Short mmCIF file of C-alpha atoms and ligand atoms in Angstrom, two decimals:
data_model
loop_
_atom_site.label_atom_id
_atom_site.label_comp_id
_atom_site.label_asym_id
_atom_site.label_seq_id
_atom_site.Cartn_x
_atom_site.Cartn_y
_atom_site.Cartn_z
CA MET H 19 134.00 76.18 245.08
CA SER H 20 135.18 74.75 247.88
CA GLY H 21 138.80 72.70 248.45
CA THR H 22 137.70 69.71 248.49
CA ARG H 23 135.23 70.12 245.19
CA ARG H 24 138.24 71.51 243.28
CA ARG H 25 140.48 68.44 244.32
CA PHE H 26 137.76 66.47 243.33
CA PHE H 27 137.14 68.13 239.97
CA GLN H 28 141.28 67.89 239.04
CA ASP H 29 141.53 64.29 240.36
CA ALA H 30 139.04 63.68 238.05
CA ALA H 31 140.01 65.27 235.01
CA VAL H 32 143.29 63.58 235.37
CA PHE H 33 141.39 60.25 235.78
CA GLY H 34 139.34 61.09 232.70
CA ALA H 35 142.31 61.75 230.89
CA GLY H 36 143.71 58.37 231.21
CA LEU H 37 140.14 56.80 230.61
CA PHE H 38 139.93 58.58 227.35
CA GLY H 39 143.53 57.55 226.91
CA LEU H 40 142.15 53.94 226.77
CA SER H 41 138.82 54.67 224.78
CA LYS H 42 141.36 56.73 222.11
CA SER H 43 143.64 53.65 221.97
CA LEU H 44 140.64 51.06 221.38
CA GLN H 45 139.07 53.35 219.00
CA ALA H 46 142.03 53.40 217.14
CA GLN H 47 142.02 49.70 216.86
CA ASP H 48 138.86 49.81 215.36
CA GLU H 49 139.45 52.01 213.02
CA LYS H 50 142.62 50.53 211.75
CA SER H 51 141.38 46.70 211.79
CA MET H 52 137.82 47.87 210.11
CA PRO H 53 137.53 47.11 206.73
CA MET H 54 133.44 47.54 206.64
CA ARG H 55 131.78 49.84 208.64
CA PRO H 56 128.58 48.26 210.23
CA ARG H 57 126.17 50.34 207.75
CA GLU H 58 128.33 49.21 204.52
CA ALA H 59 128.39 45.49 205.68
CA HIS H 60 124.76 45.76 205.59
CA ARG H 61 124.61 46.39 202.16
CA ALA H 62 128.07 44.95 200.64
CA HIS H 63 126.69 41.06 200.31
CA THR H 64 130.49 40.15 198.95
CA PRO H 65 133.55 40.90 201.38
CA ALA H 66 136.68 41.70 199.54
CA PRO H 67 138.71 38.45 199.80
CA GLY H 68 140.71 38.70 202.68
CA THR H 69 138.52 41.00 204.69
CA PHE H 70 135.80 40.68 207.79
CA LEU H 71 133.88 42.63 210.31
CA PRO H 72 136.25 42.38 213.11
CA MET H 73 135.10 41.72 216.45
CA VAL H 74 135.52 44.27 219.22
CA THR H 75 136.73 43.68 222.94
CA PRO H 76 135.98 46.63 224.54
CA ASP H 77 138.36 47.34 226.90
CA VAL H 78 140.94 45.16 225.81
CA ALA H 79 143.07 45.98 222.41
CA ASP H 80 143.71 44.12 219.44
CA LEU H 81 146.90 42.32 218.93
CA PRO H 82 148.47 44.00 215.84
CA HIS H 83 150.31 41.43 213.34
CA GLU H 84 152.94 42.27 210.69
CA THR H 85 153.17 39.55 207.49
CA ASP H 86 156.10 37.71 206.48
CA GLY H 87 156.18 35.89 203.25
CA GLY H 88 152.06 35.08 203.53
CA VAL H 89 152.39 34.39 207.03
CA LYS H 90 150.48 36.23 209.64
CA VAL H 91 153.35 37.54 212.29
CA PHE H 92 152.07 38.37 216.20
CA HIS H 93 154.12 39.03 219.42
CA LEU H 94 152.82 37.77 222.44
CA VAL H 95 154.41 38.57 225.60
CA GLY H 96 153.40 37.08 228.85
CA GLU H 97 154.09 39.36 231.66
CA PRO H 98 152.74 40.92 235.32
CA VAL H 99 150.19 43.25 234.74
CA LYS H 100 148.56 46.13 236.99
CA ARG H 101 144.67 46.04 235.97
CA LYS H 102 142.52 48.52 237.54
CA ILE H 103 139.26 46.81 237.72
CA SER H 104 137.29 49.54 239.34
CA PRO H 105 137.86 53.23 239.87
CA PHE H 106 138.84 52.15 243.49
CA LYS H 107 140.87 48.70 242.90
CA THR H 108 143.62 47.93 240.53
CA ILE H 109 144.76 44.60 241.29
CA ASP H 110 148.12 42.52 240.13
CA ALA H 111 147.27 40.52 237.71
CA TRP H 112 149.17 38.50 234.91
CA GLY H 113 148.51 38.93 231.20
CA TYR H 114 149.82 39.72 228.36
CA ASN H 115 151.24 42.86 226.35
CA GLY H 116 150.55 44.67 229.31
CA SER H 117 146.69 43.67 229.02
CA CYS H 118 144.36 41.42 231.37
CA PRO H 119 143.05 39.95 229.40
CA GLY H 120 145.17 39.69 227.22
CA PRO H 121 144.91 41.39 223.76
CA THR H 122 142.62 39.93 221.12
CA ILE H 123 144.03 37.88 218.16
CA GLN H 124 142.00 38.05 214.67
CA VAL H 125 142.84 35.67 212.19
CA GLN H 126 140.84 34.57 209.20
CA GLN H 127 140.09 30.50 208.32
CA GLY H 128 142.87 29.47 205.84
CA ASP H 129 145.64 32.00 207.73
CA ARG H 130 149.22 30.55 208.49
CA VAL H 131 149.68 32.18 211.78
CA ARG H 132 153.28 32.55 213.49
CA VAL H 133 153.27 33.81 217.16
CA VAL H 134 156.46 34.68 218.69
CA PHE H 135 155.95 34.61 222.36
CA GLU H 136 158.42 35.99 225.19
CA ASN H 137 157.94 35.14 228.87
CA ARG H 138 158.44 37.72 231.20
CA LEU H 139 156.94 36.02 234.25
CA PRO H 140 159.16 34.71 236.87
CA GLU H 141 158.36 31.20 236.28
CA SER H 142 158.03 29.25 233.12
CA THR H 143 154.56 28.86 231.11
CA SER H 144 153.37 28.05 227.65
CA LEU H 145 150.57 29.09 225.25
CA HIS H 146 147.67 26.60 224.74
CA TRP H 147 145.52 27.16 221.59
CA HIS H 148 142.40 26.38 223.03
CA GLY H 149 139.58 24.46 220.57
CA LEU H 150 142.20 24.67 217.37
CA GLU H 151 142.76 21.64 215.76
CA ILE H 152 146.98 21.97 214.97
CA PRO H 153 149.73 19.66 214.93
CA ILE H 154 150.84 18.40 218.52
CA GLU H 155 153.84 20.33 218.88
CA GLN H 156 152.10 23.39 219.07
CA ASP H 157 149.01 22.62 221.71
CA GLY H 158 151.45 24.15 224.20
CA VAL H 159 150.94 21.55 227.04
CA PRO H 160 154.48 21.98 229.26
CA TYR H 161 156.67 18.10 228.84
CA ILE H 162 153.88 16.73 226.81
CA SER H 163 154.39 18.79 223.75
CA GLN H 164 156.87 21.05 224.23
CA LYS H 165 159.39 22.26 227.01
CA PRO H 166 158.11 24.27 229.49
CA VAL H 167 159.25 28.37 228.00
CA ALA H 168 161.67 29.82 231.07
CA PRO H 169 161.34 33.08 231.96
CA GLY H 170 163.29 35.14 229.35
CA GLU H 171 163.04 32.38 226.69
CA LYS H 172 161.26 32.31 223.69
CA TYR H 173 159.18 30.36 221.60
CA VAL H 174 157.54 30.33 218.37
CA TYR H 175 154.17 28.83 217.64
CA GLU H 176 153.07 28.43 214.00
CA PHE H 177 150.08 26.64 212.48
CA THR H 178 147.68 27.11 209.95
CA VAL H 179 144.02 27.57 211.03
CA HIS H 180 141.74 25.79 209.14
CA GLN H 181 138.65 26.32 211.48
CA GLU H 182 136.48 29.28 212.34
CA GLY H 183 134.98 30.47 215.07
CA THR H 184 135.49 31.70 218.80
CA PHE H 185 138.90 30.23 220.04
CA PHE H 186 141.40 31.44 223.10
CA TYR H 187 144.55 31.33 223.87
CA HIS H 188 145.88 30.52 227.51
CA ALA H 189 148.75 29.37 229.93
CA HIS H 190 148.32 25.53 230.27
CA SER H 191 148.92 26.14 234.13
CA ALA H 192 145.89 26.22 236.34
CA MET H 193 147.01 29.02 238.63
CA GLN H 194 148.31 31.16 235.77
CA GLU H 195 145.20 30.91 234.49
CA MET H 196 143.51 32.22 237.42
CA MET H 197 146.05 35.14 237.77
CA GLY H 198 144.47 36.29 233.93
CA GLN H 199 146.16 34.86 231.35
CA ILE H 200 143.95 34.00 228.43
CA GLY H 201 142.85 36.35 225.42
CA PHE H 202 140.35 35.58 222.90
CA PHE H 203 141.82 33.84 218.92
CA VAL H 204 139.20 34.76 216.61
CA ALA H 205 139.16 32.95 213.20
CA HIS H 206 136.56 34.61 210.90
CA PRO H 207 135.36 32.27 208.54
CA GLN H 208 136.13 32.75 204.61
CA LYS H 209 132.76 33.38 203.73
CA ASP H 210 130.88 35.20 206.46
CA TYR H 211 128.50 33.75 208.38
CA ARG H 212 124.30 34.59 207.01
CA PRO H 213 122.74 36.05 208.43
CA ARG H 214 125.73 38.57 208.20
CA VAL H 215 125.89 41.01 211.87
CA ASP H 216 126.62 44.81 211.83
CA HIS H 217 128.45 44.80 215.34
CA ASP H 218 130.79 41.86 216.53
CA TYR H 219 131.56 41.88 220.15
CA GLY H 220 133.74 39.89 222.79
CA LEU H 221 133.51 39.53 226.36
CA ILE H 222 136.04 37.45 228.70
CA LEU H 223 134.50 36.49 231.84
CA GLN H 224 136.47 36.30 234.97
CA GLU H 225 136.41 36.14 238.25
CA TRP H 226 139.00 37.05 241.38
CA ALA H 227 139.43 36.69 244.81
CA VAL H 228 141.33 39.94 246.11
CA LEU H 229 141.02 40.53 249.94
CA PRO H 230 140.39 44.21 251.35
CA SER H 231 143.38 45.95 251.00
CA ASN H 232 145.13 43.70 248.79
CA THR H 233 146.38 43.75 245.41
CA ILE H 234 147.13 39.74 243.99
CA PRO H 235 144.25 37.62 243.66
CA ASN H 236 144.38 34.56 245.69
CA THR H 237 144.53 31.85 242.71
CA ALA H 238 143.67 28.56 245.57
CA ALA H 239 140.55 30.41 246.82
CA MET H 240 136.92 29.39 245.75
CA GLU H 241 134.92 32.20 246.92
CA PHE H 242 135.33 35.52 244.63
CA ASN H 243 134.81 39.17 245.19
CA TRP H 244 135.46 40.80 241.90
CA LEU H 245 133.82 39.52 238.98
CA THR H 246 134.83 41.19 235.84
CA PHE H 247 134.08 41.22 231.60
CA ASN H 248 137.16 41.83 229.61
CA GLY H 249 138.70 42.75 232.84
CA VAL H 250 136.78 45.58 234.34
CA SER H 251 134.03 45.29 236.51
CA ALA H 252 131.08 47.53 235.98
CA PRO H 253 130.30 50.81 236.15
CA MET H 254 133.46 50.62 234.15
CA THR H 255 133.18 48.45 231.77
CA THR H 256 132.67 50.11 228.74
CA PRO H 257 128.72 50.36 226.83
CA LEU H 258 128.68 48.10 223.63
CA LEU H 259 126.59 50.33 221.56
CA ALA H 260 124.44 48.78 218.71
CA ARG H 261 122.20 50.93 215.50
CA LEU H 262 118.63 50.37 216.13
CA GLY H 263 117.77 47.62 213.65
CA SER H 264 121.14 46.27 213.30
CA ARG H 265 121.95 42.65 213.94
CA VAL H 266 124.44 41.88 216.93
CA ARG H 267 127.21 39.07 217.53
CA LEU H 268 128.34 38.53 220.82
CA ARG H 269 130.68 36.39 221.60
CA ILE H 270 131.18 35.10 225.65
CA LEU H 271 134.22 33.01 226.97
CA ASN H 272 134.53 31.49 230.19
CA LEU H 273 137.90 30.40 231.64
CA GLY H 274 137.77 30.71 235.60
CA MET H 275 136.26 28.51 238.26
CA ASP H 276 132.27 29.58 237.62
CA HIS H 277 129.86 28.98 235.05
CA HIS H 278 128.03 32.06 234.40
CA PRO H 279 124.68 32.19 233.14
CA VAL H 280 124.87 35.44 231.21
CA HIS H 281 121.22 37.32 230.35
CA LEU H 282 120.79 39.85 227.66
CA HIS H 283 117.66 42.05 228.64
CA GLY H 284 114.90 42.91 226.06
CA HIS H 285 115.53 40.83 223.39
CA GLN H 286 115.75 37.39 222.38
CA PHE H 287 119.19 35.50 220.72
CA VAL H 288 119.84 32.25 219.29
CA VAL H 289 123.19 30.39 220.01
CA THR H 290 124.99 30.61 217.01
CA GLY H 291 128.11 29.41 217.82
CA THR H 292 130.45 27.54 220.64
CA GLU H 293 134.01 26.75 221.21
CA GLY H 294 133.69 24.18 218.50
CA GLY H 295 132.73 27.01 215.43
CA ARG H 296 129.41 27.77 214.05
CA ALA H 297 126.20 25.94 215.02
CA PRO H 298 123.81 24.86 212.24
CA GLU H 299 120.79 26.87 211.89
CA SER H 300 118.43 23.96 212.83
CA THR H 301 119.67 24.21 216.15
CA TRP H 302 119.11 27.77 217.19
CA TYR H 303 116.27 28.44 219.40
CA PRO H 304 114.74 31.42 220.97
CA MET H 305 116.46 32.60 224.29
CA ASN H 306 117.83 35.27 226.87
CA THR H 307 120.31 33.41 228.90
CA VAL H 308 122.67 31.34 228.13
CA LEU H 309 124.93 29.64 230.12
CA VAL H 310 128.85 29.91 229.61
CA GLY H 311 130.49 26.97 231.27
CA VAL H 312 134.19 26.77 232.28
CA ALA H 313 136.64 26.32 228.95
CA GLN H 314 133.40 27.02 227.06
CA ALA H 315 132.33 29.87 224.50
CA ARG H 316 129.02 30.83 223.05
CA ALA H 317 128.15 32.99 220.06
CA VAL H 318 124.70 34.62 220.25
CA GLU H 319 123.19 36.98 217.90
CA PHE H 320 119.61 39.03 217.78
CA GLU H 321 118.26 42.04 216.04
CA ALA H 322 118.77 44.88 218.01
CA LYS H 323 114.80 46.25 217.67
CA TYR H 324 114.34 48.22 220.54
CA PRO H 325 115.55 51.22 221.56
CA GLY H 326 117.30 51.57 224.92
CA ALA H 327 119.94 50.82 227.55
CA TRP H 328 119.91 46.71 227.59
CA MET H 329 122.07 45.02 230.39
CA ILE H 330 124.00 42.07 229.50
CA HIS H 331 124.90 40.25 232.86
CA CYS H 332 125.87 37.00 234.57
CA HIS H 333 122.79 36.57 236.64
CA LEU H 334 124.39 34.40 239.52
CA PRO H 335 123.43 36.70 242.34
CA HIS H 336 127.05 37.07 243.92
CA HIS H 337 128.19 37.85 240.55
CA MET H 338 126.34 41.17 240.51
CA MET H 339 128.25 42.79 243.39
CA ASN H 340 131.46 44.11 243.80
CA SER H 341 133.78 43.34 246.86
CA MET H 342 131.23 40.96 248.15
CA MET H 343 133.36 39.82 251.05
CA ASP H 344 133.74 43.77 252.35
CA LEU H 345 129.90 44.57 252.01
CA LEU H 346 128.69 41.15 252.79
CA ARG H 347 130.27 41.46 256.33
CA ASP H 348 128.29 44.17 257.37
CA ARG H 349 124.89 41.86 256.85
CA GLN H 350 126.00 39.12 258.19
CA ILE H 351 127.40 40.02 261.23
CA GLU H 352 126.32 43.69 262.08
CA THR H 353 122.59 43.44 260.33
CA ALA H 354 120.93 44.42 263.26
CA ASP H 355 123.08 47.25 264.25
CA GLN H 356 123.31 49.18 260.69
CA THR H 357 122.19 52.41 260.47
CA ASP H 358 121.89 54.93 257.45
CA VAL H 359 124.08 56.77 259.24
CA LYS H 360 127.02 54.43 259.40
CA ALA H 361 126.27 53.16 255.81
CA MET H 362 127.01 56.71 254.41
CA SER H 363 129.35 57.69 256.40
CA GLN H 364 131.20 54.35 255.03
CA MET H 365 130.08 54.87 251.52
CA GLU H 366 131.57 58.57 251.95
CA SER H 367 134.98 57.05 253.45
CA LEU H 368 135.18 55.02 249.88
CA ALA H 369 134.20 57.81 247.86
CA LYS H 370 136.72 59.98 249.45
CA SER H 371 139.10 57.51 248.78
CA VAL H 372 138.52 57.34 244.88
CA PRO H 373 137.89 60.40 244.70
CA PHE H 374 134.11 61.03 243.48
CA GLU H 375 131.88 63.17 244.45
CA HIS H 376 127.84 62.49 244.84
CA VAL H 377 127.41 59.64 247.54
CA HIS H 378 123.68 58.66 247.41
CA HIS H 379 121.49 55.46 248.14
CA ALA H 380 117.90 54.85 246.92
CA PRO H 381 115.15 55.52 249.67
CA ILE H 382 114.45 53.39 252.39
CA ALA H 383 111.84 53.50 254.95
CA GLN H 384 111.81 55.44 258.17
CA ASP H 385 112.06 52.56 260.74
CA ALA H 386 114.00 50.38 258.32
CA GLU H 387 116.35 49.23 260.87
CA LYS H 388 113.92 47.43 262.56
CA VAL H 389 112.98 45.24 260.21
CA PRO H 390 114.75 41.37 260.19
CA GLY H 391 117.23 41.25 257.44
CA PHE H 392 117.60 45.07 256.45
CA PRO H 393 119.38 46.24 254.73
CA GLN H 394 119.88 43.81 251.50
CA ASP H 395 120.52 45.84 248.55
CA ALA H 396 120.07 49.27 250.28
CA PHE H 397 123.80 50.92 250.52
CA MET H 398 125.02 48.49 247.95
CA GLU H 399 125.32 51.13 245.26
CA MET H 400 127.37 54.09 244.64
CA GLY H 401 126.56 56.12 241.66
CA MET H 402 129.91 56.99 239.85
CA ASP H 403 128.64 58.37 236.41
CA GLU H 404 131.88 61.04 236.41
CA VAL H 405 134.77 58.70 237.17
CA VAL H 406 133.46 56.12 234.35
CA GLU H 407 132.42 58.71 232.02
CA LYS H 408 133.51 58.30 228.45
CA PRO H 409 132.03 58.96 224.83
CA GLU H 410 130.17 55.47 225.29
CA THR H 411 128.50 56.74 228.33
CA HIS H 412 126.77 59.57 226.49
CA GLY H 413 123.63 60.50 227.30
CA LEU H 414 122.99 57.48 230.06
CA PRO H 415 120.16 58.81 232.67
CA LYS H 416 121.69 60.16 235.96
CA ASN H 417 122.82 57.62 238.34
CA TRP H 418 122.58 54.76 235.47
CA SER H 419 125.93 53.64 237.47
CA ALA H 420 124.63 53.37 241.06
CA GLY H 421 122.77 50.01 239.22
CA MET H 422 125.54 48.24 237.48
CA MET H 423 128.35 46.23 239.62
CA GLY H 424 130.17 43.00 239.01
CA MET H 425 129.77 41.17 235.50
CA MET H 426 127.70 43.40 234.24
CA THR H 427 127.52 45.72 230.88
CA MET H 428 124.79 47.14 228.83
CA ILE H 429 124.06 47.11 225.03
CA ARG H 430 122.90 50.75 223.77
CA VAL H 431 120.36 50.25 221.20
CA LEU H 432 120.57 53.70 219.61
CA PRO H 433 118.82 55.43 216.72
CA ASP H 434 120.63 57.22 213.51
CA LYS H 435 121.24 59.94 215.35
CA GLU H 436 122.29 59.00 218.65
CA TYR H 437 124.26 56.22 217.47
CA ASP H 438 126.09 59.02 215.17
CA ALA H 439 126.82 61.66 218.01
CA ILE H 440 128.58 58.71 219.92
CA MET H 441 130.52 57.64 217.12
CA LEU H 442 131.58 61.60 216.50
CA LYS H 443 132.18 61.58 220.10
CA LYS H 444 134.69 58.79 219.99
CA LYS H 445 136.11 60.06 216.88
CA ALA H 446 137.00 63.48 218.45
CA ALA H 447 138.60 61.59 221.25
CA SER H 448 141.18 59.65 218.96
CA PRO H 449 143.50 61.82 217.27
CA SER H 450 146.47 61.13 219.26
CA ALA H 451 145.71 57.38 219.48
CA LEU H 452 148.23 55.58 217.43
CA GLU H 453 151.06 57.14 220.01
CA GLU H 454 149.21 56.09 223.15
CA HIS H 455 148.64 52.62 221.65
CA HIS H 456 150.24 50.26 224.63
CA HIS H 457 153.32 48.32 224.02
CA GLU H 458 153.89 46.21 220.99
CA SER H 459 157.11 44.81 219.79
CU1 CU N 248 128.91 34.38 237.11
#
């Protein structure tokens, strides 16, 4: 084994451990807060009072709570967060409780909720509860409904949730929003929606302008080079899993600068909810692309009828890439000049910095450089299966990661045997999950 190769494996092992740590803690969240497993949910038509099938936010943990005389009490800390959005890019974002986007809050319609908020940012902020019908003092708009929460200060929000649906919390300050200060606030209905779903997943859409060799997002920019689902760019996004024949809900939330048409491969879905709650069944019609505008949430549902790894992605072409500005520079300025040898050496130097091993691109024509416009997608794809490996990627075809960039993830619709095998792998990776769970106070 060569020195480079050995170093690769050592580094990969360290990196892998980090990844498994993350998926372990997420798994622990699933286990802890899941009163019903998907299969049981299928059969049990009346959930026990106070229980619900929780939404899973891949790559983002749930915020735990304690109860105080019937009030669900959450602790939320606004703070700077280092977020690894890709194996070769970590950014200085702002978020909550060490996470960007912030941890997911899940409650049930009718709950009394208290959120003890602490500001560890270097500037004043507040928390707005987007879409919730609550008293004006709880609305979280600086100066209008409350005094700004100064750095180091705490502020207590408390309200009763009489609605059901997909809501969110965010700083009510435009630049702070663009630094990543947003999280899910899901209010599950008192009686399950019909038809019931077996899987419920949430995705937060964000875009970032981060110059090469820089870590701080430019919140004034109007052009974005990093696009994320739940704070990670593909192929680092954790695939969603669904049992073949199950019903899936996907909640998609957007609070950025762009609108995102989110497309699902191989299946039709119906929009069953918005940021305002459940939509009546009479409004449902088949589609496979839903435009999620700024400040909107869309819940879609579908039957996972066809086995396979089906893409879910924003369909804006520039949102299907990573670090667009870096890569486009070559295409705009050096088009005629780009050669296979040069492109390979660029890809190799990036790969070494991660580090990951195999660098390849899809075949190109022998005289490709002679064709005006070349290259377009050639050299954009970099397989990095090993560095993003986790139980959820088990069994995907070799080089699957080369086709995944930007705002992309996939839903793996799996027959029982394969689904159960991955669940076992997730379980095997979870024993020490509780200690590893990131800060909650
Ligand atoms: Cu988009």
